[in-house]
Coordinates of C-alpha atoms and ligand atoms in Angstrom, one line a residue:
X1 CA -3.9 -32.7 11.6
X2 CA -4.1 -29.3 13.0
X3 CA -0.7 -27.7 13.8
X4 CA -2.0 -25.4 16.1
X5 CA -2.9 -26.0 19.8
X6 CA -6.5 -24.8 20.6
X7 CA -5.9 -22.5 23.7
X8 CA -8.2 -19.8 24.9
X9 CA -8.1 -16.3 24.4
X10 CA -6.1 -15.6 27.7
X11 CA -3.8 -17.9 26.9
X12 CA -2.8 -16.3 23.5
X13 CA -2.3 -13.4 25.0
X14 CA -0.3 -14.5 27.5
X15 CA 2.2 -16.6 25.3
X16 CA 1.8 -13.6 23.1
X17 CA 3.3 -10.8 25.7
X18 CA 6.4 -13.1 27.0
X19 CA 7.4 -14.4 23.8
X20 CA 6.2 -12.1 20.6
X21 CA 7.6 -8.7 19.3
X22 CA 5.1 -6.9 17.3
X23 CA 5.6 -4.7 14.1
X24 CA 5.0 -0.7 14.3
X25 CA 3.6 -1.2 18.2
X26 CA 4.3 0.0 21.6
X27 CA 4.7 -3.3 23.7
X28 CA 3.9 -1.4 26.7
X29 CA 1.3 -0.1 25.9
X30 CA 0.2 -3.0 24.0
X31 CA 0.5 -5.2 27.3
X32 CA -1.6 -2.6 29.6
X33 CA -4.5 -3.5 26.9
X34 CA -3.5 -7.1 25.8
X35 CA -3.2 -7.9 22.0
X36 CA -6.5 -8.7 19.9
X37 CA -6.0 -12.4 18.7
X38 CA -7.5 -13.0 15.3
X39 CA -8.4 -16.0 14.7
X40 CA -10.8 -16.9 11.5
X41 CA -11.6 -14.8 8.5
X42 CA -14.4 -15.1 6.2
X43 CA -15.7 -13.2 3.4
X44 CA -15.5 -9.7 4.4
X45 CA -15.4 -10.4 8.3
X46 CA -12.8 -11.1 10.2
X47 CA -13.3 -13.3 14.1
X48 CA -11.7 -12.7 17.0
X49 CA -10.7 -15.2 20.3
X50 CA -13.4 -14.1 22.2
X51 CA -15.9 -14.0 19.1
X52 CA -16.6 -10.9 18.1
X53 CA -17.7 -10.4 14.3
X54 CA -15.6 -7.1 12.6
X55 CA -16.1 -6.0 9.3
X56 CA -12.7 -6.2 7.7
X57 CA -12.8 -2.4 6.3
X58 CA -8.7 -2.7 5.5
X59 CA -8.8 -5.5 3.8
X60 CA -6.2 -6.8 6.4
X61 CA -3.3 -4.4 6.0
X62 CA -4.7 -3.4 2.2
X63 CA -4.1 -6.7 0.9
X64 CA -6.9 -9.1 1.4
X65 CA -8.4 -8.0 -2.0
X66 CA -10.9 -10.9 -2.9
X67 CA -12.0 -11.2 1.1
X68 CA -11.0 -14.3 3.1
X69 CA -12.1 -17.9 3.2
X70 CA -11.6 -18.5 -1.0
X71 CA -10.9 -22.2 -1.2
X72 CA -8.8 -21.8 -4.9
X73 CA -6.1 -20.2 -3.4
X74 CA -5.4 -22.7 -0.3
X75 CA -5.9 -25.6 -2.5
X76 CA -3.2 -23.9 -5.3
X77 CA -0.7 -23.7 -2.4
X78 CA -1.6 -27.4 -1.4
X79 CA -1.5 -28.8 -4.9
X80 CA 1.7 -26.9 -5.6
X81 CA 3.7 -27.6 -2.2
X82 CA 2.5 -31.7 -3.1
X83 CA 4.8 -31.5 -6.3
X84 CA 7.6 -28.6 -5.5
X85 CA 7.3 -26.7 -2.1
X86 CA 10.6 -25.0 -2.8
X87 CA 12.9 -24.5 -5.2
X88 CA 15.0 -21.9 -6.1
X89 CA 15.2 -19.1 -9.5
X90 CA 19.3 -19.0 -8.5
X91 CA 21.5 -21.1 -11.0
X92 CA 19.7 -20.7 -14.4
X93 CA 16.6 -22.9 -13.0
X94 CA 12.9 -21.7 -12.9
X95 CA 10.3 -23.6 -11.8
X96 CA 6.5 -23.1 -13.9
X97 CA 4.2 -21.2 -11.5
X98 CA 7.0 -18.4 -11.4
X99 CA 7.4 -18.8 -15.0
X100 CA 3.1 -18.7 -15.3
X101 CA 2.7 -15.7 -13.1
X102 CA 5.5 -13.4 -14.9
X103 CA 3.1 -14.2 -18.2
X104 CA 0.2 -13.3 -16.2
X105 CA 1.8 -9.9 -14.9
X106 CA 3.2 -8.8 -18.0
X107 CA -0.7 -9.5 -19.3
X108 CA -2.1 -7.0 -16.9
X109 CA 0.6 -4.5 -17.1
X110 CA 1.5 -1.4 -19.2
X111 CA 2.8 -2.4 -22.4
X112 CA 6.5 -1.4 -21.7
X113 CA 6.6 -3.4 -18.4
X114 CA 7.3 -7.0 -20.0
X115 CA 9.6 -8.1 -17.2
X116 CA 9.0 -9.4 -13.8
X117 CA 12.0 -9.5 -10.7
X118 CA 10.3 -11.3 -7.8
X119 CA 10.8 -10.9 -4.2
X120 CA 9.1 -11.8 -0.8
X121 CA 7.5 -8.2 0.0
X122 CA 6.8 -4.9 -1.3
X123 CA 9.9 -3.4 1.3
X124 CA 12.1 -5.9 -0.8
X125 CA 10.8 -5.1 -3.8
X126 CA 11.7 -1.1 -3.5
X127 CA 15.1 -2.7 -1.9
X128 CA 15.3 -4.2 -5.5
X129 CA 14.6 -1.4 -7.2
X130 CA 17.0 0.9 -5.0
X131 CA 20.0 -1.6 -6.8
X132 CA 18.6 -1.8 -9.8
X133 CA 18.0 1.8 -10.7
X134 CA 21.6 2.7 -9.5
X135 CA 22.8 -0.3 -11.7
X136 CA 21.1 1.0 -14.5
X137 CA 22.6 4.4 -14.4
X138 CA 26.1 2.8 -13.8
X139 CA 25.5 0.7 -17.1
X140 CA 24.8 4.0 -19.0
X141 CA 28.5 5.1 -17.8
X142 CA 26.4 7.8 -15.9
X143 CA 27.2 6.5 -12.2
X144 CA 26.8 9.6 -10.8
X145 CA 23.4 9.1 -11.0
X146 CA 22.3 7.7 -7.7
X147 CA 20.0 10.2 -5.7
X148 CA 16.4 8.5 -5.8
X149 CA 13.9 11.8 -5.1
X150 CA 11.0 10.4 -3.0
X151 CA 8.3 12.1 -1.1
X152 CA 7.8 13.4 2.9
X153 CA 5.2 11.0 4.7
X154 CA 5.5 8.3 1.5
X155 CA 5.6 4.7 2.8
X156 CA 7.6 2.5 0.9
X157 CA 8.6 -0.4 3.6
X158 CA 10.6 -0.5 6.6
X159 CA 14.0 -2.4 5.4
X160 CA 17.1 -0.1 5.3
X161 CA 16.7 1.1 2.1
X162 CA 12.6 1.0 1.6
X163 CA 12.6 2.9 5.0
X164 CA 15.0 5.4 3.5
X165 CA 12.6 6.1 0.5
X166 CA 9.4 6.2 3.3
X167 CA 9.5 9.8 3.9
X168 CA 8.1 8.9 7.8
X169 CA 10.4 11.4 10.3
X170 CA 9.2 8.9 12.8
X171 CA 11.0 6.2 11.0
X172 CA 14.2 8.2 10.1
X173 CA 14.5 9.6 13.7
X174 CA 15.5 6.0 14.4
X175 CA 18.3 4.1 13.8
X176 CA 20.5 6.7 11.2
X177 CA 18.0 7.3 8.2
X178 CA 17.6 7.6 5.6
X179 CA 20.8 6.7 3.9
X180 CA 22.6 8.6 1.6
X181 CA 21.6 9.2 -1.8
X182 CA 17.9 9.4 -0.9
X183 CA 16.0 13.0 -0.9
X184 CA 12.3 14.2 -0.3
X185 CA 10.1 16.6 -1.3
X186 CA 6.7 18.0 -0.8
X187 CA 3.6 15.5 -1.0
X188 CA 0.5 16.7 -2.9
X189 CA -1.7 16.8 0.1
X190 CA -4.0 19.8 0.0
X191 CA -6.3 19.3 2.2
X192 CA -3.1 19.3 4.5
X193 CA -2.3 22.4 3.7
X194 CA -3.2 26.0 4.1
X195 CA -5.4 25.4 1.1
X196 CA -4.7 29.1 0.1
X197 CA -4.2 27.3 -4.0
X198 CA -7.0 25.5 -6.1
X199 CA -6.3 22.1 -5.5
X200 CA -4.7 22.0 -9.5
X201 CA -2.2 24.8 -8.5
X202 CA -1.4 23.4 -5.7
X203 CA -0.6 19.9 -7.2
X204 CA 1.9 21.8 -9.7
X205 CA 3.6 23.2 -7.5
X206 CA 4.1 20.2 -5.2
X207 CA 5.1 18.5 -8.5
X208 CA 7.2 21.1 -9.0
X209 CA 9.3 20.8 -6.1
X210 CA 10.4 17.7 -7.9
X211 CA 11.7 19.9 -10.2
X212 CA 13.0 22.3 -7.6
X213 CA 15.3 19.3 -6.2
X214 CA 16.8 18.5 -9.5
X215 CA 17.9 22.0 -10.4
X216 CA 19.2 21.9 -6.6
X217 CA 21.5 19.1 -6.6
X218 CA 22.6 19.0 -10.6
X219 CA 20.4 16.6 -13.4
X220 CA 23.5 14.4 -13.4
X221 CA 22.8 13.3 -9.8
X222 CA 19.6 12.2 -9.9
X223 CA 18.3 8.7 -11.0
X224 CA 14.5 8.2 -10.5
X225 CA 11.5 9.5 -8.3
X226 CA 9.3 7.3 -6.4
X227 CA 5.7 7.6 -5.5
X228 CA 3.0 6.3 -4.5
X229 CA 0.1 7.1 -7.3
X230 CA -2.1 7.5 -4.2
X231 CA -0.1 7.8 -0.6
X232 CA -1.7 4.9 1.4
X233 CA -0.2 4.4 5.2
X234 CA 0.2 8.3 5.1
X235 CA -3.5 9.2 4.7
X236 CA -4.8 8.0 1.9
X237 CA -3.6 11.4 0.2
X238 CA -5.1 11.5 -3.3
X239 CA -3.1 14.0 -5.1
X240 CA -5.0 16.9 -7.3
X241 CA -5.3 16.1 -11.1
X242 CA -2.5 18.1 -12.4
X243 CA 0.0 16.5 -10.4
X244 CA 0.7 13.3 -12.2
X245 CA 1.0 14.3 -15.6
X246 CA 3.3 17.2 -14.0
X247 CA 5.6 14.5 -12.5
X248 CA 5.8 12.7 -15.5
X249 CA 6.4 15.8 -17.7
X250 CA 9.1 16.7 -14.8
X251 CA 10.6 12.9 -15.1
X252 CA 10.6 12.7 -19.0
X253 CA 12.5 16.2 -19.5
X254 CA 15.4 15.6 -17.0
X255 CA 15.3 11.2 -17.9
X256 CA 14.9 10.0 -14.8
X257 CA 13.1 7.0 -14.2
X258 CA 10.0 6.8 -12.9
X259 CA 8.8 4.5 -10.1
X260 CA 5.0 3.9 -9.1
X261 CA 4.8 2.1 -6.2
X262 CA 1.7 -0.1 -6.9
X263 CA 2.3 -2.4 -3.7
X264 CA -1.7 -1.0 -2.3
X265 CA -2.8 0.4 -5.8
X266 CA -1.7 -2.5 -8.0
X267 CA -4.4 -5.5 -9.0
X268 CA -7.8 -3.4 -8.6
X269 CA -7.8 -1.4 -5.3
X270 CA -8.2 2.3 -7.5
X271 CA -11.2 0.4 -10.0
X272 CA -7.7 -0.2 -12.6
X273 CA -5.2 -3.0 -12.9
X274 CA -2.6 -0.3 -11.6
X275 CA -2.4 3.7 -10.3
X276 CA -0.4 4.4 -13.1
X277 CA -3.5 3.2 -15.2
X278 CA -5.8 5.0 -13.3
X279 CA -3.3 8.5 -13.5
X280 CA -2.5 7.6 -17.0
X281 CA 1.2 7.9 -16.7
X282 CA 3.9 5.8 -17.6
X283 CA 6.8 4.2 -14.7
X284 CA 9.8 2.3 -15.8
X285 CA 9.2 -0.1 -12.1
X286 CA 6.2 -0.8 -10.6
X287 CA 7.3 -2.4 -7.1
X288 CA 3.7 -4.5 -6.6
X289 CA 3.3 -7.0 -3.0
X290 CA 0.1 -7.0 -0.7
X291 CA -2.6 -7.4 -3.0
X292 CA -1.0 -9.8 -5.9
X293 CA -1.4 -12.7 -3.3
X294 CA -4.6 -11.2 -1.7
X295 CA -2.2 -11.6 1.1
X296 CA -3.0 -15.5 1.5
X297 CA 1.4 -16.2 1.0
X298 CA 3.8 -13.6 1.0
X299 CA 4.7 -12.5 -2.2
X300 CA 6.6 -9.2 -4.1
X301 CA 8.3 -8.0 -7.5
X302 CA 8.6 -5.3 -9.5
X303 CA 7.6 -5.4 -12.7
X304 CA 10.3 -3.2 -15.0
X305 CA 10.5 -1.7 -18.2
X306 CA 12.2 -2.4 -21.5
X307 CA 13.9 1.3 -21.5
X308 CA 15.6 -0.8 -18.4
X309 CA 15.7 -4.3 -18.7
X310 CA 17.3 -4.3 -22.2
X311 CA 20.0 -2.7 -20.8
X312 CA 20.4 -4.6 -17.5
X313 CA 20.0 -7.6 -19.9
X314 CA 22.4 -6.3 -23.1
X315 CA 25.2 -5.0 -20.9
X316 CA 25.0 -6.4 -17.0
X317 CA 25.8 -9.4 -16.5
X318 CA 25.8 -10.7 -13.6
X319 CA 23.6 -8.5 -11.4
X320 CA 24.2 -9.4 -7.9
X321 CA 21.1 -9.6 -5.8
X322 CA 18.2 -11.5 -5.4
X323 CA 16.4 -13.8 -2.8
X324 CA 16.2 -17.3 -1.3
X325 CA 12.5 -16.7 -2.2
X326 CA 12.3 -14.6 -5.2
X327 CA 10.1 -16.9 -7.5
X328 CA 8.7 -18.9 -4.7
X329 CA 6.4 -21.8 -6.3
X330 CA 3.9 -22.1 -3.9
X331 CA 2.9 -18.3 -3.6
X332 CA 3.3 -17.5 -7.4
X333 CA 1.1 -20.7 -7.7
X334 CA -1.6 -18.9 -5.2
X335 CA -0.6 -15.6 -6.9
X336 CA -1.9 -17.1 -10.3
X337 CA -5.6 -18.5 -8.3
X338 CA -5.8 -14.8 -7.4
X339 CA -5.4 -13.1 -10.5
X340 CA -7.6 -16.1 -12.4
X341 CA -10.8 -14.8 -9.8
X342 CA -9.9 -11.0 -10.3
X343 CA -10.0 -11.9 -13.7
X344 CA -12.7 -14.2 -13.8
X345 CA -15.4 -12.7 -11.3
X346 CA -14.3 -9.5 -12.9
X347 CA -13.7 -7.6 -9.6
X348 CA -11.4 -4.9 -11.2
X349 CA -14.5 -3.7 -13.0
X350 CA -16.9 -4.2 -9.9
X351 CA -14.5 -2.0 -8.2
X352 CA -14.8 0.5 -10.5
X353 CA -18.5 0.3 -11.9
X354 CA -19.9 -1.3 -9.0
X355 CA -19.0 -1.8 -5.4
X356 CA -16.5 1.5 -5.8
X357 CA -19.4 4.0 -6.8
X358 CA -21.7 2.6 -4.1
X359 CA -19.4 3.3 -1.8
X360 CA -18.3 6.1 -2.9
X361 CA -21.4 8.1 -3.1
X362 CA -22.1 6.9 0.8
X363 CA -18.9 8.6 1.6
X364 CA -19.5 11.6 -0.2
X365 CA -22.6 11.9 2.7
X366 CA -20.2 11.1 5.8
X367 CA -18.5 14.3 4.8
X368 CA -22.5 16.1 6.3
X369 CA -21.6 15.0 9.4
X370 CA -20.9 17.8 12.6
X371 CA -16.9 16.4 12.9
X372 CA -15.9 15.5 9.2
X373 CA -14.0 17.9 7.4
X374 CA -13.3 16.3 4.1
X375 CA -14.0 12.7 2.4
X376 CA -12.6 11.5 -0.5
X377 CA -12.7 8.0 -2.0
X378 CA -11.4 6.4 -5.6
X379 CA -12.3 2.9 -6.3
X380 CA -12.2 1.1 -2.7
X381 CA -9.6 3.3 -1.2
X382 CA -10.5 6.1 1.0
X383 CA -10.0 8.6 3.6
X384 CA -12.1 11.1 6.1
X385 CA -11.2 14.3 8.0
X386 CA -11.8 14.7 11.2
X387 CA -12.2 18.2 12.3
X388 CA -12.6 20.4 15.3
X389 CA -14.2 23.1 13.3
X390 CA -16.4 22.5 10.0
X391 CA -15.8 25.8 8.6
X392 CA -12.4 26.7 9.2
X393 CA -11.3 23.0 8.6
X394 CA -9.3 23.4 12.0
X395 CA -8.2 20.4 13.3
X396 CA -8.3 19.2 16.9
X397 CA -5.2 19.5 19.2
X398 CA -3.0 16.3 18.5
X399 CA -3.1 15.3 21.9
X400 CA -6.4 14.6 22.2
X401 CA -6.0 11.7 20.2
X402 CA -9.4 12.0 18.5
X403 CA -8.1 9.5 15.5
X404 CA -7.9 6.9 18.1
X405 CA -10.6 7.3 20.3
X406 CA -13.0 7.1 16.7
X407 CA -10.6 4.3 15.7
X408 CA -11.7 2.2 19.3
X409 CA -15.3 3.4 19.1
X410 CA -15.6 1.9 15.6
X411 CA -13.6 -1.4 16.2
X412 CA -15.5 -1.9 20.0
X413 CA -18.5 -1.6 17.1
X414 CA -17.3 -4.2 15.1
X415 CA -15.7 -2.3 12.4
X416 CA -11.6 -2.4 11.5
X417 CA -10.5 0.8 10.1
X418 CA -6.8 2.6 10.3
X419 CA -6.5 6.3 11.6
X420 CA -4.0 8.2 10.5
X421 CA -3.6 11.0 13.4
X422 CA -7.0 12.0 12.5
X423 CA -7.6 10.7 9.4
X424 CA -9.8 7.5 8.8
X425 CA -8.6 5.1 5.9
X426 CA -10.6 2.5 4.5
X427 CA -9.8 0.1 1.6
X428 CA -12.4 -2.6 1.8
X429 CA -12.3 -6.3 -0.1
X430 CA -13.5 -6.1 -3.6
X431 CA -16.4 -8.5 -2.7
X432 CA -17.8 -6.1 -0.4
X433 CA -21.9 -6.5 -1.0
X434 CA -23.8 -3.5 -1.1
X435 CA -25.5 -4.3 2.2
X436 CA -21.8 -5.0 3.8
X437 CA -21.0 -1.1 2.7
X438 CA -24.4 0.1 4.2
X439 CA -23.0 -1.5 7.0
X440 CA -19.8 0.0 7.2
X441 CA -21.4 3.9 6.6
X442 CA -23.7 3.1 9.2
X443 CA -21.4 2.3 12.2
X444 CA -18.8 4.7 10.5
X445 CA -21.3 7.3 10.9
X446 CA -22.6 5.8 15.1
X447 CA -18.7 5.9 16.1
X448 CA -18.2 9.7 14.4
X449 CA -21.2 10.1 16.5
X450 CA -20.0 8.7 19.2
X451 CA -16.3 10.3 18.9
X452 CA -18.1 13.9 19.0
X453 CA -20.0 12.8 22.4
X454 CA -16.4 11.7 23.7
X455 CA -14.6 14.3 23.1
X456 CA -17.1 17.2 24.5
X457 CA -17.9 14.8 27.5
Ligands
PLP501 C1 3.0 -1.9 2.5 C2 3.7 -1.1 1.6 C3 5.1 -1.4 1.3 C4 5.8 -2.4 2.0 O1 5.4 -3.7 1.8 P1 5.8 -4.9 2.8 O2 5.3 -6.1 2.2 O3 5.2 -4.6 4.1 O4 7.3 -4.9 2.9 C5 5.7 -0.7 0.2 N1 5.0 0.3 -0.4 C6 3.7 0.6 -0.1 C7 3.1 1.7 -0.9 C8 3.1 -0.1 0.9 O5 1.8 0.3 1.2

């Protein structure tokens, strides 16, 4: 039955180095250190070829939500692929879990978002959305309207145009990008900057340079902003509380449309069905992926608003775009099995009255220790500081590479966290027990430990 071969760990790693291209890596230097093969998951933890145990603390890359090893999904895929593997939403035909899961999504979404565009990934998604917004403006007889305003250091996906809207210079300085039509402006990061603002001044003024950016290149130009309610792969940057309602005073005065890029935040990880729930604002598209699926099959859509669909509906047409797998039974049928358990085990709320405190209030005491600058944590999504210098905040020199060295100490300790130059993000599975998160602060707080002795050794 099995499809795959049982080999040992060497072996993978062999076939892996000749014959396997990774995303976002350095093949060199992956191949001095040999690639960590994966191979079980279960509950919060995670196994690995040569069997070590590691606490899952990123939820794979944010999107195992309800934690690995949940039988209802696996057997919603087999069921589904038994009667209809494949077919297509092309050609006026629809097939039911597609059809299911749009009702589903329009149930726990904002009331204006009724309508549901699927694709295979949150990059295609904001690809979608990049189209559609420019369509939209085009069918108002405004088709001037094209620049999309996004955000330095956002992430937004890594096809042409989602890598346009990611505001990573890493990503731009390759391969000509961003395309045209696509701008940035300041993130609300204060704890990145020279913090010489209250953290509400500061988030109206990075708001404001929303506003600066409009007035710059003429109203009639632009056509929406995207964000992400809380910047994940940059940092897990929570922006002050006066900068969303800013943005959406900023978007409602000029009429641009507003984008919230829910593809980590959507389905629970902030303690609400969506960021724009938990920031009370109001987007015309909410590009979703990762977490509608709990990652178990690929899956990604927007979600869009009446304000936009009546109009792509009343006067479009045709709209040419969509793909092979927009609408893909098998994972809208495990997309459904997902959203029945959030819904059913209630794991939105545990997030948010819960699991999310508990953790949260653990955090809070990280930020005591000797190298930690700053913590900060909303619902199970979270970041920590690392700092040279507790009361200036200074950071230490980039080359030391003190993310990474915590990042190895902490993994070598059977815990999988991200670093962001030297910030630690976390955004654990929703099921995450109470001991589980004793157990994550406890080796979080060994490796910080450790990191210090490191670095002064
Ligand atoms: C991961 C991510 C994307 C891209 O999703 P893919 O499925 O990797 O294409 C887009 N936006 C945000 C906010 C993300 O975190």
């Amino acid at each position: 039955m099995a499809a795959i071969e049982k080999r040992s760990g060497a072996d993978w790693q062999k076939l892996d180095k000749d014959h396997h291209l990774h995303p976002f890596t350095d093949h060199k230097e992956l191949h001095q250190k040999k690639s960590r093969i994966i191979t079980r998951g279960e509950g919060v933890y995670i196994y690995d070829a040569d069997g070590n145990k590691i606490l899952d603390g990123m939820s794979g890359l944010w999107c195992v939500n309800i934690g690995y090893g949940r039988d209802e999904l696996v057997d919603a895929a087999a069921a589904q692929m038994r009667v209809l593997p494949y077919y297509n939403s092309f050609f006026q035909c629809a097939n039911p879990p597609s059809i299911e899961l749009a009702r589903m999504l329009q149930e726990v979404s904002q009331p204006q978002l009724n309508r549901v565009f699927f694709a295979g990934s949150g990059s295609e998604s904001n690809d979608t959305i990049v189209r559609m917004v420019r369509r939209y403006w085009d069918l108002m007889d405004q088709p001037e309207r094209h620049t999309i305003i996004s955000r330095k250091n956002a992430y937004h996906g890594s096809t042409v145009a989602a890598a346009s809207l990611s505001g990573m210079k890493a990503m731009h300085r390759q391969s000509g990008l961003p395309i045209p039509g696509i701008v940035h402006v300041d993130q609300p990061y204060w704890f990145g900057s020279d913090r010489s603002l209250s953290p509400d001044e500061f988030g109206i003024v990075a708001a404001g340079s929303i506003e600066d950016k409009i007035n710059e290149l003429g109203v009639n130009k632009i056509a929406a902003f995207i964000g992400e309610p809380v910047q994940g792969a940059g940092g897990v940057i929570m922006p002050p509380d006066s900068y969303w309602p800013e943005v959406q005073r900023i978007c409602d005065e000029y009429g641009i449309l507003l984008i919230s890029d829910e593809v980590i935040t959507g389905f629970g990880r902030l303690g609400t069905w969506s960021g724009a729930d938990y920031y009370d604002i109001s987007p015309d598209f909410t590009p979703f992926a990762k977490g509608v699926t709990s990652g178990y099959l690929p899956l990604g859509g927007v979600m869009i608003s009446d304000r936009v669909a009546d109009v792509l509906i009343d006067k479009g047409g045709e709209f040419f775009h969509g793909y092979t797998y927009s609408g893909h039974p098998a994972a809208c049928a495990v997309a459904i099995a997902n959203l029945k358990i959030l819904q059913d085990e209630q794991l939105v709320e545990r997030v948010k009255d819960d699991i999310g405190p508990y953790l949260q209030a653990g955090w809070k005491k990280l930020a005591e220790h000797p190298i930690v600058g700053e913590t900060r944590m909303i619902g199970l999504m979270g970041a920590i500081e690392i700092v040279k210098n507790k009361k200036s905040l200074q950071r230490y020199e980039e080359k030391q590479g003190v993310g990474t060295i915590c990042r190895d100490h902490l993994i070598n300790n059977g815990l999988v966290l991200r670093t962001v130059g030297d910030t630690i993000v976390a955004a654990p599975p929703f099921n995450l027990s109470h001991d589980e998160a004793d157990e994550m602060l406890e080796k979080i707080w060994r490796c910080l430990d450790l990191t210090q002795a490191t670095i002064s050794a």
